[in-house]
Short mmCIF file of N, CA, C and O in Angstrom, two decimals:
data_model
loop_
_atom_site.label_atom_id
_atom_site.label_comp_id
_atom_site.label_asym_id
_atom_site.label_seq_id
_atom_site.Cartn_x
_atom_site.Cartn_y
_atom_site.Cartn_z
N GLN A 225 46.53 48.93 32.99
CA GLN A 225 44.86 48.89 33.25
C GLN A 225 44.17 48.86 34.15
O GLN A 225 45.45 48.57 35.47
N VAL A 226 43.28 49.03 35.10
CA VAL A 226 42.81 49.56 36.09
C VAL A 226 40.88 48.85 35.78
O VAL A 226 40.59 49.28 35.20
N GLN A 227 40.82 47.95 36.60
CA GLN A 227 39.72 47.69 37.11
C GLN A 227 38.83 48.17 38.43
O GLN A 227 39.08 48.17 39.58
N LEU A 228 37.76 48.30 37.81
CA LEU A 228 36.83 49.12 39.25
C LEU A 228 35.44 48.93 39.56
O LEU A 228 34.80 48.59 37.91
N VAL A 229 35.50 48.29 40.67
CA VAL A 229 34.04 47.88 40.47
C VAL A 229 33.19 48.77 41.99
O VAL A 229 33.89 48.79 43.29
N GLU A 230 32.13 49.15 41.58
CA GLU A 230 31.45 49.63 43.10
C GLU A 230 30.53 49.10 43.36
O GLU A 230 29.87 48.33 42.49
N SER A 231 30.22 49.07 44.47
CA SER A 231 29.36 48.73 45.59
C SER A 231 28.46 49.19 46.52
O SER A 231 29.38 51.15 46.59
N GLY A 232 27.59 49.18 47.54
CA GLY A 232 27.00 49.81 48.23
C GLY A 232 25.46 50.80 47.69
O GLY A 232 25.36 51.29 48.55
N GLY A 233 25.50 50.76 46.57
CA GLY A 233 24.03 51.61 46.02
C GLY A 233 22.79 51.18 46.84
O GLY A 233 22.99 49.75 47.25
N GLY A 234 21.86 51.67 46.55
CA GLY A 234 20.43 51.57 47.11
C GLY A 234 19.60 52.43 47.22
O GLY A 234 19.80 53.69 46.52
N LEU A 235 18.51 51.94 47.74
CA LEU A 235 17.07 52.25 47.69
C LEU A 235 16.98 53.11 49.40
O LEU A 235 17.70 52.44 50.67
N VAL A 236 17.13 54.62 49.64
CA VAL A 236 17.20 55.05 51.25
C VAL A 236 16.42 56.21 51.15
O VAL A 236 15.66 57.02 49.80
N GLN A 237 15.93 56.14 51.88
CA GLN A 237 14.80 57.66 52.72
C GLN A 237 15.68 58.86 52.56
O GLN A 237 16.73 58.89 52.69
N ALA A 238 14.99 60.35 52.13
CA ALA A 238 15.82 61.70 52.60
C ALA A 238 16.61 61.63 53.94
O ALA A 238 15.63 60.93 54.91
N GLY A 239 17.29 62.15 54.02
CA GLY A 239 17.69 62.09 55.24
C GLY A 239 18.33 61.03 55.93
O GLY A 239 19.43 61.41 56.80
N GLY A 240 18.79 60.38 55.08
CA GLY A 240 19.51 58.92 55.62
C GLY A 240 20.84 58.94 54.99
O GLY A 240 21.11 60.18 54.52
N SER A 241 21.81 58.01 54.95
CA SER A 241 22.92 58.13 54.35
C SER A 241 23.27 56.59 53.73
O SER A 241 22.67 55.36 54.20
N LEU A 242 24.40 56.44 53.03
CA LEU A 242 24.28 55.32 52.82
C LEU A 242 26.48 55.19 52.09
O LEU A 242 26.96 56.87 52.30
N ARG A 243 27.15 54.18 52.19
CA ARG A 243 28.25 54.48 51.58
C ARG A 243 28.98 53.55 50.52
O ARG A 243 28.46 52.75 50.81
N LEU A 244 29.07 54.12 49.63
CA LEU A 244 29.44 53.16 48.52
C LEU A 244 31.48 52.87 48.25
O LEU A 244 32.09 53.92 49.07
N SER A 245 31.39 52.02 47.84
CA SER A 245 33.10 51.86 47.74
C SER A 245 33.16 51.38 46.69
O SER A 245 32.37 51.15 45.33
N CYS A 246 34.53 51.37 46.02
CA CYS A 246 35.20 51.55 44.71
C CYS A 246 36.21 50.07 44.90
O CYS A 246 37.14 50.88 45.19
N ALA A 247 35.92 49.30 44.63
CA ALA A 247 37.32 48.00 44.53
C ALA A 247 38.20 48.39 43.56
O ALA A 247 37.59 48.57 42.36
N ALA A 248 39.44 48.87 43.42
CA ALA A 248 40.28 49.01 41.76
C ALA A 248 41.50 47.94 41.92
O ALA A 248 41.77 47.17 42.96
N SER A 249 41.88 47.09 40.82
CA SER A 249 42.27 46.08 40.82
C SER A 249 43.43 46.69 39.69
O SER A 249 42.94 47.74 38.81
N GLY A 250 44.50 45.26 38.96
CA GLY A 250 45.37 46.33 38.47
C GLY A 250 46.29 46.91 38.83
O GLY A 250 47.14 47.03 39.71
N ASP A 251 46.92 47.56 37.71
CA ASP A 251 48.04 48.89 37.59
C ASP A 251 47.45 49.96 38.67
O ASP A 251 47.55 50.97 37.90
N THR A 252 46.75 49.83 40.02
CA THR A 252 46.88 50.89 40.30
C THR A 252 47.97 51.97 41.15
O THR A 252 47.74 52.93 41.56
N PHE A 253 49.41 50.95 41.07
CA PHE A 253 50.18 51.86 42.00
C PHE A 253 50.31 53.32 41.11
O PHE A 253 51.05 53.91 41.75
N SER A 254 50.09 53.56 39.86
CA SER A 254 50.29 54.30 38.86
C SER A 254 49.66 55.58 38.82
O SER A 254 49.48 56.52 38.18
N SER A 255 48.64 55.66 39.81
CA SER A 255 47.50 56.04 39.97
C SER A 255 47.96 57.66 40.34
O SER A 255 48.88 57.89 41.33
N TYR A 256 47.20 58.59 40.05
CA TYR A 256 47.32 60.19 40.61
C TYR A 256 46.15 60.21 41.89
O TYR A 256 46.29 60.72 42.61
N ARG A 257 44.60 60.31 40.75
CA ARG A 257 43.58 60.42 42.39
C ARG A 257 42.52 59.80 41.41
O ARG A 257 42.13 58.89 39.97
N MET A 258 41.53 59.15 42.58
CA MET A 258 40.46 58.81 42.19
C MET A 258 38.94 59.47 42.31
O MET A 258 39.06 60.52 43.23
N GLY A 259 38.29 59.86 41.80
CA GLY A 259 36.45 60.48 41.17
C GLY A 259 35.50 59.73 41.74
O GLY A 259 35.61 58.51 41.11
N TRP A 260 34.50 60.43 42.18
CA TRP A 260 33.27 59.84 42.17
C TRP A 260 32.20 61.03 41.36
O TRP A 260 32.48 62.03 41.21
N PHE A 261 31.55 60.44 40.26
CA PHE A 261 31.11 61.20 39.53
C PHE A 261 29.49 60.33 39.73
O PHE A 261 29.32 59.08 40.14
N ARG A 262 28.46 61.42 39.04
CA ARG A 262 27.38 60.61 38.85
C ARG A 262 26.36 61.09 38.05
O ARG A 262 26.61 62.40 37.51
N GLN A 263 25.61 60.61 37.48
CA GLN A 263 24.47 60.82 36.15
C GLN A 263 23.28 60.73 36.98
O GLN A 263 22.74 58.93 37.24
N ALA A 264 22.40 61.90 36.73
CA ALA A 264 20.81 61.08 36.93
C ALA A 264 20.22 60.97 35.78
O ALA A 264 20.61 61.72 34.29
N PRO A 265 18.99 60.26 35.64
CA PRO A 265 18.01 60.49 34.45
C PRO A 265 18.25 62.07 33.82
O PRO A 265 17.73 62.70 34.17
N GLY A 266 18.31 61.59 32.30
CA GLY A 266 18.26 62.70 31.73
C GLY A 266 19.09 64.28 31.50
O GLY A 266 19.09 65.21 30.87
N LYS A 267 20.31 64.00 32.89
CA LYS A 267 21.34 64.84 33.13
C LYS A 267 22.48 64.26 32.63
O LYS A 267 22.64 62.84 32.15
N GLU A 268 23.69 65.11 32.60
CA GLU A 268 25.20 64.67 32.20
C GLU A 268 25.72 64.49 33.47
O GLU A 268 25.01 64.61 34.26
N ARG A 269 26.50 63.73 33.34
CA ARG A 269 27.48 63.06 34.38
C ARG A 269 27.81 64.01 34.97
O ARG A 269 28.57 65.14 34.39
N GLU A 270 28.13 64.82 36.33
CA GLU A 270 28.81 65.56 36.74
C GLU A 270 29.79 64.93 38.03
O GLU A 270 29.43 63.70 38.53
N PHE A 271 30.38 65.85 38.51
CA PHE A 271 31.30 65.40 39.04
C PHE A 271 31.12 65.58 40.69
O PHE A 271 30.12 66.55 41.02
N VAL A 272 31.50 65.04 41.74
CA VAL A 272 30.73 64.61 43.18
C VAL A 272 32.31 64.77 44.21
O VAL A 272 31.73 65.99 44.65
N ALA A 273 33.29 63.80 43.87
CA ALA A 273 34.03 64.07 44.74
C ALA A 273 35.44 63.40 44.48
O ALA A 273 35.38 62.62 43.19
N ALA A 274 36.40 63.88 44.61
CA ALA A 274 38.21 63.39 44.17
C ALA A 274 38.66 63.40 45.42
O ALA A 274 38.82 64.49 46.46
N ILE A 275 39.78 62.34 45.12
CA ILE A 275 40.85 62.01 45.94
C ILE A 275 42.30 61.27 45.33
O ILE A 275 42.11 60.82 44.58
N ARG A 276 43.44 62.70 45.78
CA ARG A 276 44.65 61.71 45.27
C ARG A 276 45.22 60.79 46.06
O ARG A 276 44.32 60.59 47.19
N TRP A 277 45.61 59.77 45.19
CA TRP A 277 45.82 58.54 45.32
C TRP A 277 47.01 58.21 46.55
O TRP A 277 46.97 57.37 47.52
N THR A 278 47.98 58.98 46.26
CA THR A 278 48.90 58.97 47.46
C THR A 278 49.26 60.42 48.55
O THR A 278 49.87 60.65 49.31
N ARG A 279 47.83 61.54 48.49
CA ARG A 279 47.95 62.37 49.28
C ARG A 279 46.32 62.55 49.69
O ARG A 279 45.52 62.50 48.96
N ASP A 280 46.09 63.28 51.11
CA ASP A 280 45.18 63.64 51.43
C ASP A 280 44.07 64.90 51.04
O ASP A 280 44.38 66.10 51.50
N ILE A 281 44.17 65.29 49.89
CA ILE A 281 44.21 66.10 48.75
C ILE A 281 42.55 65.82 48.30
O ILE A 281 42.83 64.68 47.65
N THR A 282 41.60 66.69 49.17
CA THR A 282 40.59 65.75 48.34
C THR A 282 39.39 67.19 47.80
O THR A 282 39.92 68.61 48.13
N SER A 283 38.78 67.03 47.16
CA SER A 283 38.04 68.37 46.48
C SER A 283 36.39 67.82 45.83
O SER A 283 36.36 66.04 46.10
N TYR A 284 35.72 68.87 45.89
CA TYR A 284 34.14 68.13 46.28
C TYR A 284 33.52 69.32 45.37
O TYR A 284 33.25 70.28 45.47
N ALA A 285 32.27 69.04 44.82
CA ALA A 285 31.22 69.87 43.90
C ALA A 285 30.29 70.02 45.15
O ALA A 285 30.41 70.18 46.85
N GLU A 286 30.01 71.96 44.80
CA GLU A 286 29.69 72.23 46.04
C GLU A 286 28.13 71.68 46.55
O GLU A 286 27.84 71.69 48.11
N SER A 287 27.95 70.98 45.61
CA SER A 287 26.37 70.30 45.95
C SER A 287 26.04 69.26 47.25
O SER A 287 25.65 69.26 47.33
N VAL A 288 27.43 69.01 47.55
CA VAL A 288 27.69 67.72 47.97
C VAL A 288 28.42 68.18 49.43
O VAL A 288 28.81 67.34 50.27
N LYS A 289 29.04 69.16 49.45
CA LYS A 289 30.05 69.38 50.80
C LYS A 289 29.31 69.68 51.62
O LYS A 289 28.47 70.36 51.57
N GLY A 290 29.80 69.34 53.04
CA GLY A 290 29.33 69.25 53.96
C GLY A 290 28.44 67.94 54.20
O GLY A 290 28.17 67.53 55.71
N ARG A 291 28.09 67.44 53.35
CA ARG A 291 26.89 66.06 52.96
C ARG A 291 28.14 64.73 53.33
O ARG A 291 27.89 63.50 53.25
N PHE A 292 28.47 64.61 51.91
CA PHE A 292 29.32 63.91 51.60
C PHE A 292 31.36 63.98 51.62
O PHE A 292 31.45 64.94 51.65
N THR A 293 31.86 62.71 52.00
CA THR A 293 33.04 62.82 52.20
C THR A 293 33.63 61.49 51.91
O THR A 293 33.27 60.03 52.00
N ILE A 294 34.63 61.93 50.91
CA ILE A 294 35.52 60.59 50.04
C ILE A 294 36.79 60.22 50.53
O ILE A 294 37.40 61.42 51.71
N SER A 295 36.70 59.05 50.90
CA SER A 295 37.93 58.50 51.62
C SER A 295 39.05 57.42 50.40
O SER A 295 38.30 57.15 49.74
N ARG A 296 39.92 57.08 51.31
CA ARG A 296 40.50 55.43 50.48
C ARG A 296 41.54 54.73 52.03
O ARG A 296 41.84 55.42 52.57
N ASP A 297 41.16 53.67 51.17
CA ASP A 297 42.23 52.99 51.58
C ASP A 297 43.02 52.13 50.58
O ASP A 297 42.82 51.14 50.22
N ASN A 298 44.62 52.68 51.03
CA ASN A 298 45.20 52.46 49.91
C ASN A 298 45.48 50.57 50.23
O ASN A 298 46.03 49.89 49.42
N ALA A 299 45.89 50.34 51.21
CA ALA A 299 46.09 48.67 51.41
C ALA A 299 45.21 47.60 51.17
O ALA A 299 45.35 46.81 50.20
N LYS A 300 44.17 48.18 50.55
CA LYS A 300 43.00 47.82 50.38
C LYS A 300 42.30 48.21 48.54
O LYS A 300 41.53 47.54 48.14
N ASN A 301 43.31 48.74 48.34
CA ASN A 301 42.87 49.74 47.22
C ASN A 301 41.74 49.90 46.28
O ASN A 301 40.77 49.54 45.55
N THR A 302 40.96 50.44 47.95
CA THR A 302 39.77 51.07 47.92
C THR A 302 39.70 52.24 47.99
O THR A 302 39.86 52.89 49.04
N VAL A 303 38.24 52.88 47.28
CA VAL A 303 37.87 54.44 47.98
C VAL A 303 36.49 54.04 47.98
O VAL A 303 35.59 53.64 47.50
N TYR A 304 36.21 55.35 48.79
CA TYR A 304 34.57 55.54 49.71
C TYR A 304 34.16 56.96 49.76
O TYR A 304 35.11 57.65 48.92
N LEU A 305 32.93 56.19 49.50
CA LEU A 305 32.02 57.79 49.07
C LEU A 305 31.48 57.80 50.01
O LEU A 305 30.10 56.84 50.17
N GLN A 306 31.19 58.69 51.40
CA GLN A 306 30.23 58.42 52.70
C GLN A 306 29.59 59.23 52.22
O GLN A 306 29.84 60.95 52.11
N MET A 307 28.42 59.06 52.28
CA MET A 307 26.82 60.20 51.73
C MET A 307 25.90 59.81 53.46
O MET A 307 25.47 59.39 53.25
N ASN A 308 25.96 61.22 53.68
CA ASN A 308 25.05 61.81 54.55
C ASN A 308 23.47 62.90 53.89
O ASN A 308 23.99 63.34 53.30
N ASN A 309 22.84 62.83 54.79
CA ASN A 309 21.34 63.84 54.94
C ASN A 309 21.54 63.26 53.12
O ASN A 309 21.10 64.68 52.91
N LEU A 310 20.67 62.48 52.54
CA LEU A 310 20.60 62.43 51.59
C LEU A 310 19.49 62.93 50.88
O LEU A 310 18.62 62.55 51.77
N GLN A 311 19.10 63.31 49.63
CA GLN A 311 18.08 63.79 49.52
C GLN A 311 17.60 63.37 47.89
O GLN A 311 18.82 62.90 47.20
N PRO A 312 16.92 63.62 47.61
CA PRO A 312 15.75 62.87 46.16
C PRO A 312 16.87 63.52 44.84
O PRO A 312 17.20 62.69 43.93
N GLU A 313 17.37 64.40 45.08
CA GLU A 313 18.02 65.21 43.62
C GLU A 313 19.43 64.87 44.19
O GLU A 313 20.03 64.88 43.12
N ASP A 314 19.67 63.05 45.05
CA ASP A 314 21.50 63.41 44.80
C ASP A 314 20.75 61.67 44.13
O ASP A 314 21.73 60.99 43.88
N THR A 315 19.55 61.58 43.81
CA THR A 315 19.43 59.98 42.88
C THR A 315 19.75 60.24 41.59
O THR A 315 19.85 61.20 40.28
N ALA A 316 20.87 59.10 41.84
CA ALA A 316 21.37 58.95 39.91
C ALA A 316 22.61 57.64 39.83
O ALA A 316 22.44 56.88 41.73
N VAL A 317 23.17 57.14 39.40
CA VAL A 317 24.05 56.31 38.89
C VAL A 317 25.13 56.68 39.38
O VAL A 317 25.68 57.84 39.08
N TYR A 318 25.87 56.31 40.62
CA TYR A 318 27.34 56.33 40.80
C TYR A 318 28.83 55.70 40.06
O TYR A 318 28.48 55.15 40.61
N TYR A 319 29.41 56.58 39.70
CA TYR A 319 30.65 55.43 39.11
C TYR A 319 31.90 56.31 39.66
O TYR A 319 32.24 57.81 40.05
N CYS A 320 32.75 55.17 39.70
CA CYS A 320 34.48 55.54 40.10
C CYS A 320 34.98 55.68 38.82
O CYS A 320 35.29 55.50 37.83
N ALA A 321 35.99 56.56 39.14
CA ALA A 321 36.72 56.55 38.13
C ALA A 321 38.51 56.64 38.61
O ALA A 321 38.82 57.36 39.48
N ASN A 322 39.26 56.60 37.64
CA ASN A 322 40.26 56.80 38.14
C ASN A 322 41.51 57.80 37.17
O ASN A 322 41.28 57.22 35.66
N GLN A 323 41.80 58.27 37.74
CA GLN A 323 43.07 59.71 36.79
C GLN A 323 44.70 58.96 36.71
O GLN A 323 45.02 58.53 37.83
N ARG A 324 45.14 58.33 35.96
CA ARG A 324 46.35 57.93 35.77
C ARG A 324 47.68 58.56 36.12
O ARG A 324 48.56 58.61 36.87
N THR A 325 47.29 60.18 35.26
CA THR A 325 48.84 61.15 35.74
C THR A 325 48.17 62.20 36.19
O THR A 325 46.83 62.22 36.17
N ILE A 326 48.72 63.31 36.10
CA ILE A 326 48.25 64.87 36.11
C ILE A 326 47.34 65.57 35.50
O ILE A 326 47.02 66.78 35.58
N VAL A 327 47.83 65.25 34.18
CA VAL A 327 46.21 65.24 33.07
C VAL A 327 45.56 65.23 33.63
O VAL A 327 44.87 64.01 34.02
N PRO A 328 44.56 66.30 33.85
CA PRO A 328 43.18 66.21 34.04
C PRO A 328 42.13 65.67 33.70
O PRO A 328 41.29 66.33 32.56
N LYS A 329 42.50 64.27 33.13
CA LYS A 329 41.65 63.73 32.96
C LYS A 329 41.53 61.53 32.96
O LYS A 329 42.54 61.59 33.74
N TYR A 330 39.87 61.48 33.33
CA TYR A 330 40.03 60.67 33.77
C TYR A 330 39.87 59.14 33.00
O TYR A 330 39.60 59.09 31.93
N ASP A 331 40.94 58.31 33.08
CA ASP A 331 41.05 56.73 32.12
C ASP A 331 40.28 55.32 32.33
O ASP A 331 40.44 55.20 31.27
N TYR A 332 39.71 55.03 33.35
CA TYR A 332 39.40 54.22 34.09
C TYR A 332 38.34 54.38 34.35
O TYR A 332 38.36 55.17 35.47
N TRP A 333 36.75 53.79 34.04
CA TRP A 333 35.76 53.77 34.73
C TRP A 333 35.14 52.43 35.46
O TRP A 333 35.14 51.60 34.20
N GLY A 334 34.50 52.82 36.54
CA GLY A 334 33.80 51.31 36.70
C GLY A 334 32.41 51.27 36.22
O GLY A 334 31.89 52.09 34.66
N GLN A 335 31.30 50.38 36.07
CA GLN A 335 30.05 50.25 35.61
C GLN A 335 28.92 51.07 36.23
O GLN A 335 28.15 51.16 35.50
N GLY A 336 29.35 51.51 37.52
CA GLY A 336 28.44 52.29 38.15
C GLY A 336 27.21 51.56 39.78
O GLY A 336 27.49 50.39 39.18
N THR A 337 26.32 52.21 39.93
CA THR A 337 25.95 51.80 41.15
C THR A 337 24.74 52.83 41.44
O THR A 337 25.02 53.75 41.54
N GLN A 338 23.79 52.14 41.43
CA GLN A 338 22.55 53.14 41.35
C GLN A 338 22.23 53.33 42.76
O GLN A 338 22.09 52.59 43.57
N VAL A 339 21.85 54.82 43.03
CA VAL A 339 21.77 55.14 44.59
C VAL A 339 19.83 55.39 44.39
O VAL A 339 20.27 56.66 43.42
N THR A 340 19.44 55.79 44.81
CA THR A 340 18.14 56.31 44.84
C THR A 340 17.42 57.03 46.35
O THR A 340 17.29 55.90 47.50
N VAL A 341 16.88 57.89 46.28
CA VAL A 341 17.28 58.73 47.73
C VAL A 341 15.30 58.87 47.45
O VAL A 341 14.96 59.60 46.17
N SER A 342 14.34 58.67 48.47
CA SER A 342 13.18 58.30 47.94
C SER A 342 12.10 59.81 49.12
O SER A 342 13.49 59.97 50.12
N ALA A 343 11.04 60.54 48.81
CA ALA A 343 10.92 61.47 49.65
C ALA A 343 10.51 61.81 50.84
O ALA A 343 9.77 60.39 51.08
#
């Protein structure tokens, strides 16, 4: 079992920045990848970024490339999402997720943190 707790969301003006954190606990040693997803009102959840747990291999949605950066601190069992130049379309609930194996399926999810970007 893995428990995930997100933090760092809030209200920011367009062009501003936020850094989200995802603290993982439990059996994190067997993790393969950590990811960030988001869901805006009335829309489906979408992929934002991911990082391998033991290698510096990252991936991003096209909509956030060049603005968002995912990173991790294995010593703290924490994954971060640095979000710069935020835009109103980035408004959503952001979720952290844990992928246990190479099978492309996220097994554990956090409760989410709200990010609201005003124009």
